[in-house]
Coordinates of C-alpha atoms in Angstrom, one line a residue:
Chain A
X1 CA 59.1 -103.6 4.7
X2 CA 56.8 -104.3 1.7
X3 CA 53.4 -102.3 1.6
X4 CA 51.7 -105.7 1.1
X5 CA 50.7 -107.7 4.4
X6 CA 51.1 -104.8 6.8
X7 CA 48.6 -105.4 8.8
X8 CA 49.3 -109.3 9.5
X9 CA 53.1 -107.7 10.1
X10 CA 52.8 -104.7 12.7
X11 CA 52.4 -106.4 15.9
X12 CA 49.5 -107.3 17.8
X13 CA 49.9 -108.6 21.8
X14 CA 47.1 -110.3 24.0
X15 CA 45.8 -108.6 26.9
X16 CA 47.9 -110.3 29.1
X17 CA 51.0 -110.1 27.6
X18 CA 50.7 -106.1 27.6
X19 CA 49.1 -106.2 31.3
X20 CA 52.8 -105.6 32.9
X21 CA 54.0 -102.7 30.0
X22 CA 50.5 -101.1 31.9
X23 CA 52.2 -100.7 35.4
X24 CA 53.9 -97.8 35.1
X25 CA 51.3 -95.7 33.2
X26 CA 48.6 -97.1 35.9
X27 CA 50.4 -96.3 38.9
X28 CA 51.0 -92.5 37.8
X29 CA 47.3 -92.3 37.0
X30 CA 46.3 -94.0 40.4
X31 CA 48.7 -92.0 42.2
X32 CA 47.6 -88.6 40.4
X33 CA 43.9 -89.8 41.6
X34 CA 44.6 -90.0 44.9
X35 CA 46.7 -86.9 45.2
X36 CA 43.8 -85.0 44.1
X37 CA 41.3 -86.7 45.8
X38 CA 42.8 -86.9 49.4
X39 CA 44.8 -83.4 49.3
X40 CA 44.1 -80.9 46.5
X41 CA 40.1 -81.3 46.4
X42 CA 40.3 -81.0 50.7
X43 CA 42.7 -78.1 49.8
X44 CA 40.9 -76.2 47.5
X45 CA 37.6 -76.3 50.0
X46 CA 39.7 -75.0 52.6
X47 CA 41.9 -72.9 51.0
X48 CA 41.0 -69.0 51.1
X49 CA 40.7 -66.9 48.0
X50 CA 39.5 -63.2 47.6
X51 CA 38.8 -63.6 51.0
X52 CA 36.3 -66.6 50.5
X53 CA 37.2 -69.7 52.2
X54 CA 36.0 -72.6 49.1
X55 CA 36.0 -69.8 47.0
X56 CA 37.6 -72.4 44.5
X57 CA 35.4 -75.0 44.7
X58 CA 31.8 -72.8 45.1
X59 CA 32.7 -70.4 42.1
X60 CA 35.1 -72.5 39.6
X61 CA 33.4 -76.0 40.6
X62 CA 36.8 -78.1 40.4
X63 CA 36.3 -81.0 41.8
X64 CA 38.4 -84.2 41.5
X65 CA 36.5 -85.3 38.4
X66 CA 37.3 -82.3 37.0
X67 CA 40.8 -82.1 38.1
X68 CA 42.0 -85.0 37.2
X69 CA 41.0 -84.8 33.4
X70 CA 42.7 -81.5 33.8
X71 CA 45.7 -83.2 34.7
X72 CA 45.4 -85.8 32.7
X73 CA 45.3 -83.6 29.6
X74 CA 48.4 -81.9 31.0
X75 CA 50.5 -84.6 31.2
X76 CA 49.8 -85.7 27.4
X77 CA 50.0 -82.1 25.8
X78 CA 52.1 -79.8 28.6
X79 CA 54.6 -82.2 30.8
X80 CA 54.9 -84.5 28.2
X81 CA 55.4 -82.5 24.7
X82 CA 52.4 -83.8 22.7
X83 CA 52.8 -87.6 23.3
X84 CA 52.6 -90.1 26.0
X85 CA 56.2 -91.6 26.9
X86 CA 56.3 -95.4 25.6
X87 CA 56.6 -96.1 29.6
X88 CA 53.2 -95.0 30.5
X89 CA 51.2 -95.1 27.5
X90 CA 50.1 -98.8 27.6
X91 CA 48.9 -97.7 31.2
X92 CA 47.0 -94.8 29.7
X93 CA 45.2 -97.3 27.6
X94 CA 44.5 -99.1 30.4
X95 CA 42.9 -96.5 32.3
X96 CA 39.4 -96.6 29.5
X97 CA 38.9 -100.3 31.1
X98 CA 38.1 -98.8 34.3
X99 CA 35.2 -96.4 32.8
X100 CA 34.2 -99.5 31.5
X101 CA 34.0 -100.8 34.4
X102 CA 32.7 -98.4 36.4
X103 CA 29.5 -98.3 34.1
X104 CA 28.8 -101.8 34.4
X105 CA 29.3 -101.3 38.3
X106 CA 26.5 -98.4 37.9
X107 CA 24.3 -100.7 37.1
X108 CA 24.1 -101.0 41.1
X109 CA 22.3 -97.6 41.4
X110 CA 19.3 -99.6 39.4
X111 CA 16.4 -101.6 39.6
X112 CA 14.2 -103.3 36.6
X113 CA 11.7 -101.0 36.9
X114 CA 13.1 -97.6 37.3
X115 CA 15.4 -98.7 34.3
X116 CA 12.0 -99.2 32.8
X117 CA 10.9 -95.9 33.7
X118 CA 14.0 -93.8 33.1
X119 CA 14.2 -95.7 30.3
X120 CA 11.1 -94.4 28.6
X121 CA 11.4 -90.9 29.4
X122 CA 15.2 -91.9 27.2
X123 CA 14.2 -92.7 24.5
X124 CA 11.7 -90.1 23.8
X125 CA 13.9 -87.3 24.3
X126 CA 16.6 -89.6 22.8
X127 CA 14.3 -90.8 20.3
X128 CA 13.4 -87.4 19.0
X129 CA 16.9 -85.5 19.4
X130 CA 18.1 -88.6 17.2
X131 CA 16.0 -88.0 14.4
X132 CA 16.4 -84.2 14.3
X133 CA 19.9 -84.8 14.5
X134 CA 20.1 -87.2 11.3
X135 CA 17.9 -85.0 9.5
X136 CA 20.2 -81.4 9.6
X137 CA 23.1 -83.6 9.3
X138 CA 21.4 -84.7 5.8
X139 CA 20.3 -81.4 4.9
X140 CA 23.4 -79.3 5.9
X141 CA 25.5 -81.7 4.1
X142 CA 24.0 -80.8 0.8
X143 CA 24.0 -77.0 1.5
X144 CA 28.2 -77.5 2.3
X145 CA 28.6 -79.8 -0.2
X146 CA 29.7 -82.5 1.8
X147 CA 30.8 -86.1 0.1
X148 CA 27.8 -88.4 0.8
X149 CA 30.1 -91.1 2.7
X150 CA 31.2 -88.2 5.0
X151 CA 27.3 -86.9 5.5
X152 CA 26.4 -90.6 6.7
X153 CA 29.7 -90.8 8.9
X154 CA 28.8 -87.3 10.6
X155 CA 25.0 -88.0 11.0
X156 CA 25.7 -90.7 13.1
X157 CA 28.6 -89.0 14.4
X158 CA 26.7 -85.8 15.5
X159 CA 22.9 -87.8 16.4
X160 CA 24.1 -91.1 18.3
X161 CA 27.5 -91.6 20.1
X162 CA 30.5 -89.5 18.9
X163 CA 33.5 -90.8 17.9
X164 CA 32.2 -94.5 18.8
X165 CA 29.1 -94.0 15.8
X166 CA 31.4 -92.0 13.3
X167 CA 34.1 -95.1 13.5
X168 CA 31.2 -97.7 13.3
X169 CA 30.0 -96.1 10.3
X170 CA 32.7 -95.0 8.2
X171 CA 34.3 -98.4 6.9
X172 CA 29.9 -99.1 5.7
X173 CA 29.8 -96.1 3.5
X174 CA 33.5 -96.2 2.3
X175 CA 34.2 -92.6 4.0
X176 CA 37.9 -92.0 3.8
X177 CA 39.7 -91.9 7.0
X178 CA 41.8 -88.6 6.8
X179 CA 38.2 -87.1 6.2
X180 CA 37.0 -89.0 9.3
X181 CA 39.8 -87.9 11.3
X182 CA 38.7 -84.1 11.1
X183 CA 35.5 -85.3 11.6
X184 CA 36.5 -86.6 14.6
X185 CA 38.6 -84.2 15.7
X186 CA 35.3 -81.8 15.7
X187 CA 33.3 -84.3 17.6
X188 CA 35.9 -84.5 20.3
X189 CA 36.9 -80.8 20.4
X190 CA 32.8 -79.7 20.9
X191 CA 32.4 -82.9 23.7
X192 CA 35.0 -81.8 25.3
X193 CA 34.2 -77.7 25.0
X194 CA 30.8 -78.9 26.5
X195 CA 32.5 -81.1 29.4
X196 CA 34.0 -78.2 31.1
X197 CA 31.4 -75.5 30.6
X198 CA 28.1 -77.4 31.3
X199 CA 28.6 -77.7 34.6
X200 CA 29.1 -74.1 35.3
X201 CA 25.7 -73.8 33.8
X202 CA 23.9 -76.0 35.1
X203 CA 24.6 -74.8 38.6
X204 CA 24.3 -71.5 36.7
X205 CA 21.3 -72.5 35.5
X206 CA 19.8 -74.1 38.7
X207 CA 19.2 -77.2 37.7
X208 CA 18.8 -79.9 39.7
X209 CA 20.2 -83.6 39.2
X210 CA 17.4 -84.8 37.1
X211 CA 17.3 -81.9 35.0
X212 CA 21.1 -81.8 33.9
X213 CA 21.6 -85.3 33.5
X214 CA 18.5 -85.6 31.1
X215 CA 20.3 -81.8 29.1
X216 CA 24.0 -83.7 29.3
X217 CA 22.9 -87.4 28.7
X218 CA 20.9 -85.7 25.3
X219 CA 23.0 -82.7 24.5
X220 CA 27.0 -84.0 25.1
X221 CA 27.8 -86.5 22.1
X222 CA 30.6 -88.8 23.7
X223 CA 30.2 -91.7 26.5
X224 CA 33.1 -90.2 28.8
X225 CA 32.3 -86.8 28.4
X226 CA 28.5 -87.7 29.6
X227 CA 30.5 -89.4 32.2
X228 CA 32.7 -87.0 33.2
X229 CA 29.9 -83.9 32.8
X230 CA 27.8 -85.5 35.6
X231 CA 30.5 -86.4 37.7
X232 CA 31.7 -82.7 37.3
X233 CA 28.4 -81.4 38.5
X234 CA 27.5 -83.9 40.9
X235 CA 30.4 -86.4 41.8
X236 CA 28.1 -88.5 44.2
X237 CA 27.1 -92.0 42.8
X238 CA 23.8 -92.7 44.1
X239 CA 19.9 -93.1 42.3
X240 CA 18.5 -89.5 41.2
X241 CA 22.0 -88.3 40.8
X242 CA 23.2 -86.7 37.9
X243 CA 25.6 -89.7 36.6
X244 CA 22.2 -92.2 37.1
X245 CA 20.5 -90.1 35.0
X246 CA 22.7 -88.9 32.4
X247 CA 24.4 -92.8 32.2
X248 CA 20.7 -94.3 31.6
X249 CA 20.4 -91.8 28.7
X250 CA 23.8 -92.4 27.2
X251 CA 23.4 -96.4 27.6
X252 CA 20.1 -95.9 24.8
X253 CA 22.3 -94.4 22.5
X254 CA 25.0 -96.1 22.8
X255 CA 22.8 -99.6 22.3
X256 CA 21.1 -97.8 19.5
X257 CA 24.9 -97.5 17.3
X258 CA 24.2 -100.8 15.3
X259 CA 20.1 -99.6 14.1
X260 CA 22.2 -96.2 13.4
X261 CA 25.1 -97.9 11.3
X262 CA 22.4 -100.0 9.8
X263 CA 20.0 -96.6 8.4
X264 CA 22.8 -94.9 7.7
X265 CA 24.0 -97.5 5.6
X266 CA 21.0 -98.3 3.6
X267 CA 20.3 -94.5 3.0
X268 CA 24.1 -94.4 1.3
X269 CA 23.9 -97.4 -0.8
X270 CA 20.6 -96.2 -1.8
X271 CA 22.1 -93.2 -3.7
X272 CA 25.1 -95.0 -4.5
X273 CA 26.0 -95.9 -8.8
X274 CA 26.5 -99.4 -7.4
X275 CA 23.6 -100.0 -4.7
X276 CA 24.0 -104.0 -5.4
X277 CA 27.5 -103.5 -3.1
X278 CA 25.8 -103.3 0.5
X279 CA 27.0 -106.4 2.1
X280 CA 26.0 -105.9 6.3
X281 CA 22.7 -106.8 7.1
X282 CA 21.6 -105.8 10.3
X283 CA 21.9 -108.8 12.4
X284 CA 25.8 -109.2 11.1
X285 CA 26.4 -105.3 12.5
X286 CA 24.3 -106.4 15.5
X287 CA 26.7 -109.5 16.4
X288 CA 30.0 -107.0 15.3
X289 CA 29.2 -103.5 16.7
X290 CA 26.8 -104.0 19.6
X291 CA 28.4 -102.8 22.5
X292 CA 29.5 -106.0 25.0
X293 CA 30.1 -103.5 28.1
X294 CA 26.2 -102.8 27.8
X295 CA 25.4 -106.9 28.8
X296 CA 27.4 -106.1 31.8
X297 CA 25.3 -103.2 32.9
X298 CA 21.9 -105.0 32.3
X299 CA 23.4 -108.2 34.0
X300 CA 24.5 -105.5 36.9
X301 CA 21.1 -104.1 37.1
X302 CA 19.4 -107.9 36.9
X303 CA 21.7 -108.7 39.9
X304 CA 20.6 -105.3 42.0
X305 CA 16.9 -106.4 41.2
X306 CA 16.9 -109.8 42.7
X307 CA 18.5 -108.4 45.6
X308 CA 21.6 -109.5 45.4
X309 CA 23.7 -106.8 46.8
X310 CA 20.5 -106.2 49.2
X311 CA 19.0 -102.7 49.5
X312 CA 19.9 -100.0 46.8
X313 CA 18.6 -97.0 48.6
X314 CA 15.8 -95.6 46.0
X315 CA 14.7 -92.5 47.8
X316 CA 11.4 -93.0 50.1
X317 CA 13.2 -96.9 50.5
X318 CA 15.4 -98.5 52.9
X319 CA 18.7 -96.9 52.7
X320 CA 21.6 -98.9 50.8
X321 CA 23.3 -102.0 51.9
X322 CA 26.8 -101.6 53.2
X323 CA 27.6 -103.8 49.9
X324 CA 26.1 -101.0 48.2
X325 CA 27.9 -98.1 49.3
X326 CA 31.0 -100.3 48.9
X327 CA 30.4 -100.4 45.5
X328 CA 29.6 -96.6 45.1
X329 CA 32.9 -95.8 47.2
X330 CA 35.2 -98.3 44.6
X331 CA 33.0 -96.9 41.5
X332 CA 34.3 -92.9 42.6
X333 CA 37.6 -94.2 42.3
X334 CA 37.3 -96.2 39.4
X335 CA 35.6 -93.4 37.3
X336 CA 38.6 -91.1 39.4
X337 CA 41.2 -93.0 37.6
X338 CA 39.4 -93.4 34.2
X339 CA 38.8 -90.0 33.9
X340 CA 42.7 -88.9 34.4
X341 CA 43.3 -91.9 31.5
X342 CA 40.3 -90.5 29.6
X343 CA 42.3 -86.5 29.8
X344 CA 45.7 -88.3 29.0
X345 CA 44.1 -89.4 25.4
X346 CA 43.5 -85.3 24.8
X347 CA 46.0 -84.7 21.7
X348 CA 44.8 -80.7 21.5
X349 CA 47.5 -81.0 18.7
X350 CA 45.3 -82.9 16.7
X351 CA 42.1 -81.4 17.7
X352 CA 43.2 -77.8 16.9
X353 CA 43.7 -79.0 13.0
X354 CA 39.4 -79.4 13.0
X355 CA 38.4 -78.2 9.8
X356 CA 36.3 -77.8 6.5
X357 CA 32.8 -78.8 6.1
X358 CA 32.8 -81.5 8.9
X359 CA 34.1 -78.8 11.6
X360 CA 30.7 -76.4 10.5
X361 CA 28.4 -79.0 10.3
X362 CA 29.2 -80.4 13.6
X363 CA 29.3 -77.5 15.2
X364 CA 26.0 -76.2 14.2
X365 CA 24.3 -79.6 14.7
X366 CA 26.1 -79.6 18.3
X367 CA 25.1 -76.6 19.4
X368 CA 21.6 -76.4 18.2
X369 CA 21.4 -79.8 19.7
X370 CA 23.2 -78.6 23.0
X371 CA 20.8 -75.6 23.6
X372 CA 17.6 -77.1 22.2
X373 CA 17.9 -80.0 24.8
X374 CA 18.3 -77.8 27.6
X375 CA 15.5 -75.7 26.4
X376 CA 13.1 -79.1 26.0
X377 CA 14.5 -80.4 29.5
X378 CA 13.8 -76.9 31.0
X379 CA 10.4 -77.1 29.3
X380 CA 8.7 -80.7 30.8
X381 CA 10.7 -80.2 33.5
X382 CA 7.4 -81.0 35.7
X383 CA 7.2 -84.0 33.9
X384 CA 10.7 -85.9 34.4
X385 CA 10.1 -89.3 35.5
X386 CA 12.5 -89.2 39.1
X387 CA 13.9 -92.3 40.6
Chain B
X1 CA 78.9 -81.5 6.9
X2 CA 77.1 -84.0 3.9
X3 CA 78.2 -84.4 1.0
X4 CA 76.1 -82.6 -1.5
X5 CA 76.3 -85.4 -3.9
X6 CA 74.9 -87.6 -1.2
X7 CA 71.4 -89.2 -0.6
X8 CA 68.2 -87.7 -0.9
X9 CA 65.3 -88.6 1.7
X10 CA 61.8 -88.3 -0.5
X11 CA 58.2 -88.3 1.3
X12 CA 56.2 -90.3 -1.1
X13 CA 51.9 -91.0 -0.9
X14 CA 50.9 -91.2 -4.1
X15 CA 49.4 -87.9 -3.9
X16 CA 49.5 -84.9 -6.3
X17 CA 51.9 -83.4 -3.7
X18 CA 54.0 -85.7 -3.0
X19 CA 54.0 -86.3 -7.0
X20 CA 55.8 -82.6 -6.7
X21 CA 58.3 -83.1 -4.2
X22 CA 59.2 -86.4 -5.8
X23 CA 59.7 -84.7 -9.7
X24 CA 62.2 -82.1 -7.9
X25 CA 64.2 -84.6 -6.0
X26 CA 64.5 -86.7 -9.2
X27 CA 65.9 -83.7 -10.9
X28 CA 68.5 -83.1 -8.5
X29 CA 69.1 -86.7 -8.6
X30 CA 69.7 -86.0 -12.5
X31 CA 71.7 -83.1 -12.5
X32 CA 74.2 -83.9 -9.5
X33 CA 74.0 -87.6 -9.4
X34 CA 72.7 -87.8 -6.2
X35 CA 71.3 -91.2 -4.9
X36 CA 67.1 -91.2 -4.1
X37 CA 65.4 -93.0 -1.4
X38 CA 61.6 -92.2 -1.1
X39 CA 59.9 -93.1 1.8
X40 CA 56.0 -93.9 3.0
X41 CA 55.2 -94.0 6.6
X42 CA 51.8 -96.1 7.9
X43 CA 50.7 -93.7 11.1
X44 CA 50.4 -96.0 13.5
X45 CA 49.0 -93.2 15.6
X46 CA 45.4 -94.0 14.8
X47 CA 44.6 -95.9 17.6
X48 CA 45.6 -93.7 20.3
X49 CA 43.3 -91.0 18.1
X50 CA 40.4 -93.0 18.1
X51 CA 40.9 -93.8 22.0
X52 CA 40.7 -97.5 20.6
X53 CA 42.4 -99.4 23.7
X54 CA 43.5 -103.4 23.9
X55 CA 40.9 -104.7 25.2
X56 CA 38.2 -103.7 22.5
X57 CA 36.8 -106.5 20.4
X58 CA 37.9 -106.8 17.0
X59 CA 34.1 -105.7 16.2
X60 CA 34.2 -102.4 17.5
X61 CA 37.1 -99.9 16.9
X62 CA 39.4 -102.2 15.5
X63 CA 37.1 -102.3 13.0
X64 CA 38.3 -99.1 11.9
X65 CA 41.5 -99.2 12.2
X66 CA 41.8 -102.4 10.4
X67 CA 39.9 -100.3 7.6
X68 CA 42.4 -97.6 8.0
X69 CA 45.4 -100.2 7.5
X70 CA 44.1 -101.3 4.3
X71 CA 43.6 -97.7 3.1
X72 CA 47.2 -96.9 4.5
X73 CA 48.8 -100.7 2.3
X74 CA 46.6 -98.8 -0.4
X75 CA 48.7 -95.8 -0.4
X76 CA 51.8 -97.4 0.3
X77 CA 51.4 -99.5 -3.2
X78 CA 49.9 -96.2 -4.7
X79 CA 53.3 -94.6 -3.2
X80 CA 55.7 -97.2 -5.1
X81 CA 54.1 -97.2 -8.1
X82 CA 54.8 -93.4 -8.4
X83 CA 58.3 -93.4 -6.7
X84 CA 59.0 -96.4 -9.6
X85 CA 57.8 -94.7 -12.3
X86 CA 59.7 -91.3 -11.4
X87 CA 62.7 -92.5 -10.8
X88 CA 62.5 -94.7 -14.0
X89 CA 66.0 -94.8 -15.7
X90 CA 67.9 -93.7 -12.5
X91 CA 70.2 -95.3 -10.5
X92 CA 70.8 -96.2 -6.8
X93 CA 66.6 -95.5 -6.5
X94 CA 65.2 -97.2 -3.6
X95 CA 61.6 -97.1 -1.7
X96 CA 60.9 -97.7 1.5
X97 CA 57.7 -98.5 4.1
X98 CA 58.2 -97.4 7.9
X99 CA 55.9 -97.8 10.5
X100 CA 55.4 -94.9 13.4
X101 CA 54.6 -91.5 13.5
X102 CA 55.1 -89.6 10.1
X103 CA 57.2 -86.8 12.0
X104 CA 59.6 -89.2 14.3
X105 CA 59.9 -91.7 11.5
X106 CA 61.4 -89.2 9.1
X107 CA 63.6 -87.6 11.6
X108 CA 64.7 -90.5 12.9
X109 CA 65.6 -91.9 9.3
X110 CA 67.2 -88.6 8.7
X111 CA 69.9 -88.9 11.6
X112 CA 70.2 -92.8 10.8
X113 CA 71.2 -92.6 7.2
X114 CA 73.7 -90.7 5.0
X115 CA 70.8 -88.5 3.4
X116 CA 72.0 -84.7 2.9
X117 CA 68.1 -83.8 2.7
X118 CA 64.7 -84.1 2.8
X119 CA 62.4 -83.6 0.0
X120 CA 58.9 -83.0 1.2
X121 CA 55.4 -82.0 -0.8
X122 CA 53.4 -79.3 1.5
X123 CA 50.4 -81.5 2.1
X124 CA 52.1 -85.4 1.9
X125 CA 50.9 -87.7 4.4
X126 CA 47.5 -85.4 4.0
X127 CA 45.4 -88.0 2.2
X128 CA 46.1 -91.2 4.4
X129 CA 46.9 -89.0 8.0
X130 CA 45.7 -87.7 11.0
X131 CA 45.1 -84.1 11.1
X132 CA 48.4 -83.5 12.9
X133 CA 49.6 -84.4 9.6
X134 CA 48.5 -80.7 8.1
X135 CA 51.4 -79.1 9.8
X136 CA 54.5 -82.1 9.3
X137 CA 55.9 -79.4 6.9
X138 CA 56.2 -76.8 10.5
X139 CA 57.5 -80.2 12.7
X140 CA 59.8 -81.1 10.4
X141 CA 61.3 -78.0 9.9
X142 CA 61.5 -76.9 13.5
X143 CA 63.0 -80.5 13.6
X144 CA 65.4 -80.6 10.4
X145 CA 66.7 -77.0 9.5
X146 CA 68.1 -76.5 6.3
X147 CA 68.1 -80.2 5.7
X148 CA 64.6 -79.9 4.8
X149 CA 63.4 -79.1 1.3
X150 CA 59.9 -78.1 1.1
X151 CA 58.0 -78.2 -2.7

């Protein structure tokens, strides 16, 4: 094969023509969901340890959230070897459709105005956590000497959505991709350090719903792993739980990429020798980065507000509509299933090569950001908006 | 067991390292005639690293790795140009672009051609590739044995 051309010659399918390579993949995930959620999760409340019956669900708080990335992760780097047999791995891919899906269906758990509410209280603490975020990413870049294209990739990378912001941003400022791969591979490895261990502290910690999905929604970098940190501490999918709370936050940032890519941008060409070469203006990154599953939240939400699933269950209202808990029971399995996909997309092969200036700067900017959102949330905890 | 005059299997980038590994494979190919193949592989892993899925709009992380595709085609060229101008002179020299994993691919040329071994820079692949890629030297070892020639 010539060099030249290589992308019009590797080959590309439409959805539909993959949709039946997806089976096999999709029925092991769908049947790993359901073997943790109908036996081991009723096993491991039952199930007596150190002479404590639950002992594994009160002190290690596994539950099938949990569980299934665990298992997901295991069949990628342990049962497999390090890859995904060809069989299963269009099903694998699959599987990120149903988070997807599941967060457009959560826009069930809202109305217009305590979107509007939550929302404010967001982007505050989002707001704020954004900026300070940007602005250590700037400065610790110069103090590790950091090319400028990778600075602007990991500001975004480390202030606004994880790997979806570093990807957004990196083709803009001309970052190269092996560089962005270990920046990634940071990103991922802290999201997913912070997945497993938050909610341990959070119960720890005593927080309730509101609290840890304002810390998680602000502190954990990655969609999923917002996702699956609320799920972890709370798996119920009602309003006021920790998924409605943390999801709201993570929707802000994750509708806040394009501005981001846009900033970042113009602050790169800025220093640039040749500033004349910016080409995106914001409305084209707008129309090319915004993210579509977001319409289908706010169109979820639109729906909920007219009524057209009838009563959501807002606490002090009517309680839900049987259309409404239908959609909460089908949304636990959807996120279920995602989640095992999501821990099947886990290389630790790659993520244990993190490295160089990228691996400290994230890690300082994600921790500091991590423990200074708790501390903020712990702080105005009186003045959290509930819903 | 191979021939020892028989093929050699080169990794080739473009890089510094790989400009190494290529400079003692052309001397073996020199002194004992051997034949030269030198091979660049585009990682198709990327999307699976990025969790891009099918269903993403060409906006979003295909965006990326469409950028990542050019930079790999960049490499590739990069790659010929310095297999071509190394192995200037020679004869039975050839170059060649695979598609896969950078690991598999290599093995799997390995056991599907005549080559008696593989000539391999410590830190080829590193410019253009995931950071798996850091330890292809260990895979490809564990993989190849004494087939492998590491510069």
């Amino acid at each position: 094969m010539n060099e030249q051309g290589l992308i019009d010659k590797l080959p590309r399918e439409r959805f539909i023509e993959k949709l039946p390579r997806a089976l096999p993949g999709l029925l092991l995930i769908v049947a790993t969901t359901v073997a943790i959620r109908l036996w081991v999760e009723p096993w491991m409340a039952n199930a007596v340890v150190f002479e404590q019956k639950g002992w594994l669900v009160k002190v290690t708080h596994l539950n099938y959230i949990l569980l299934g990335i665990i298992m997901g992760m295991a069949y990628r780097n342990v049962i497999f070897g390090g890859k995904l047999p060809a069989v299963f791995a269009d099903g694998f891919r699959l599987s990120r459709l149903f988070i997807k899906t599941g967060i457009i269906l959560l826009g069930s758990l809202y109305t217009v105005q305590a979107i509007v509410k939550l929302g404010a209280m967001a982007i505050f603490l989002i707001g704020g956590f954004v900026i300070l975020s940007i602005v250590m990413v700037l400065w610790l870049g110069k103090v590790f000497r950091m090319e400028r294209s990778m600075t602007g990739v990991m500001a975004n990378a480390c202030s606004i959505c994880g790997v979806s912001a570093a990807v957004a941003t990196a083709p803009a400022v001309e970052a190269k991709p092996a560089h962005v791969a270990y920046a990634i591979a940071t990103i991922l490895g802290f999201g997913i350090l912070t997945m497993f261990i938050s909610p341990f502290l959070g119960h720890a910690l005593g927080l309730n719903d509101l609290q840890y999905g304002a810390w998680v929604g602000t502190g954990i970098l990655n969609s999923g792993q917002v996702l699956a940190a609320c799920l972890a501490f709370n798996p119920n999918v009602a309003p006021g739980t920790a998924v409605s709370v943390g999801e709201i936050w993570n929707i802000m940032r994750v509708i806040s990429i394009p501005f981001a890519v846009f900033i970042v941008t113009v602050w790169y060409w800025a220093g640039h020798d040749n500033p004349q070469r910016q080409q995106k203006t914001l409305t084209a990154l707008l129309v090319e980065k915004f993210p579509v599953f977001v319409l289908g939240f706010l169109g979820m939400v639109l729906l909920t507000s007219i009524g057209a699933f009838g009563d959501v269950g807002i606490k002090g209202g009517p309680p839900a509509s049987a259309t409404i808990k239908m959609i909460r029971d089908w949304m636990q399995w959807i996120f279920g299933i995602g989640l095992v996909g999501l821990g099947g997309y886990i290389d630790l092969k790659e993520l244990s090569q993190a490295g160089g200036a990228p691996f400290k700067v994230g890690i300082l900017v994600g921790v500091t950001k991590y423990v200074l959102a708790l501390i903020v949330v712990l702080v105005i905890r009186d003045y959290l908006i509930e819903i | 067991m191979k021939d020892a005059s028989a093929r050699l299997l080169v990794a080739v980038d473009g890089s510094e390292a790989s400009a190494a590994a290529l400079a003692c494979a052309a001397a073996q190919v020199r002194c004992e005639g051997r034949s030269l193949t030198g091979v660049f592989v585009v990682d198709t892993g990327w999307a699976d690293y990025i969790g891009n899925d099918w269903q993403s709009a060409a906006g979003a992380r295909q965006g990326f790795l469409d950028y990542v595709r050019a930079d790999q085609e960049r490499h590739a060229a990069a790659a010929r140009r310095q297999f071509e101008e190394a192995t200037a002179g020679l004869a039975d020299c050839r170059f060649e672009v695979l598609a896969g994993d950078p690991a598999e691919c290599l093995v799997a040329r390995m056991a599907d051609s005549d080559a008696a071994a593989l000539v391999l820079g410590r830190e080829t692949f590193a410019v253009c590739g995931r950071p798996s890629v850091k330890r292809l030297p260990q895979t490809l070892a564990a993989k190849l044995g004494a087939a492998l020639q590491l510069v």
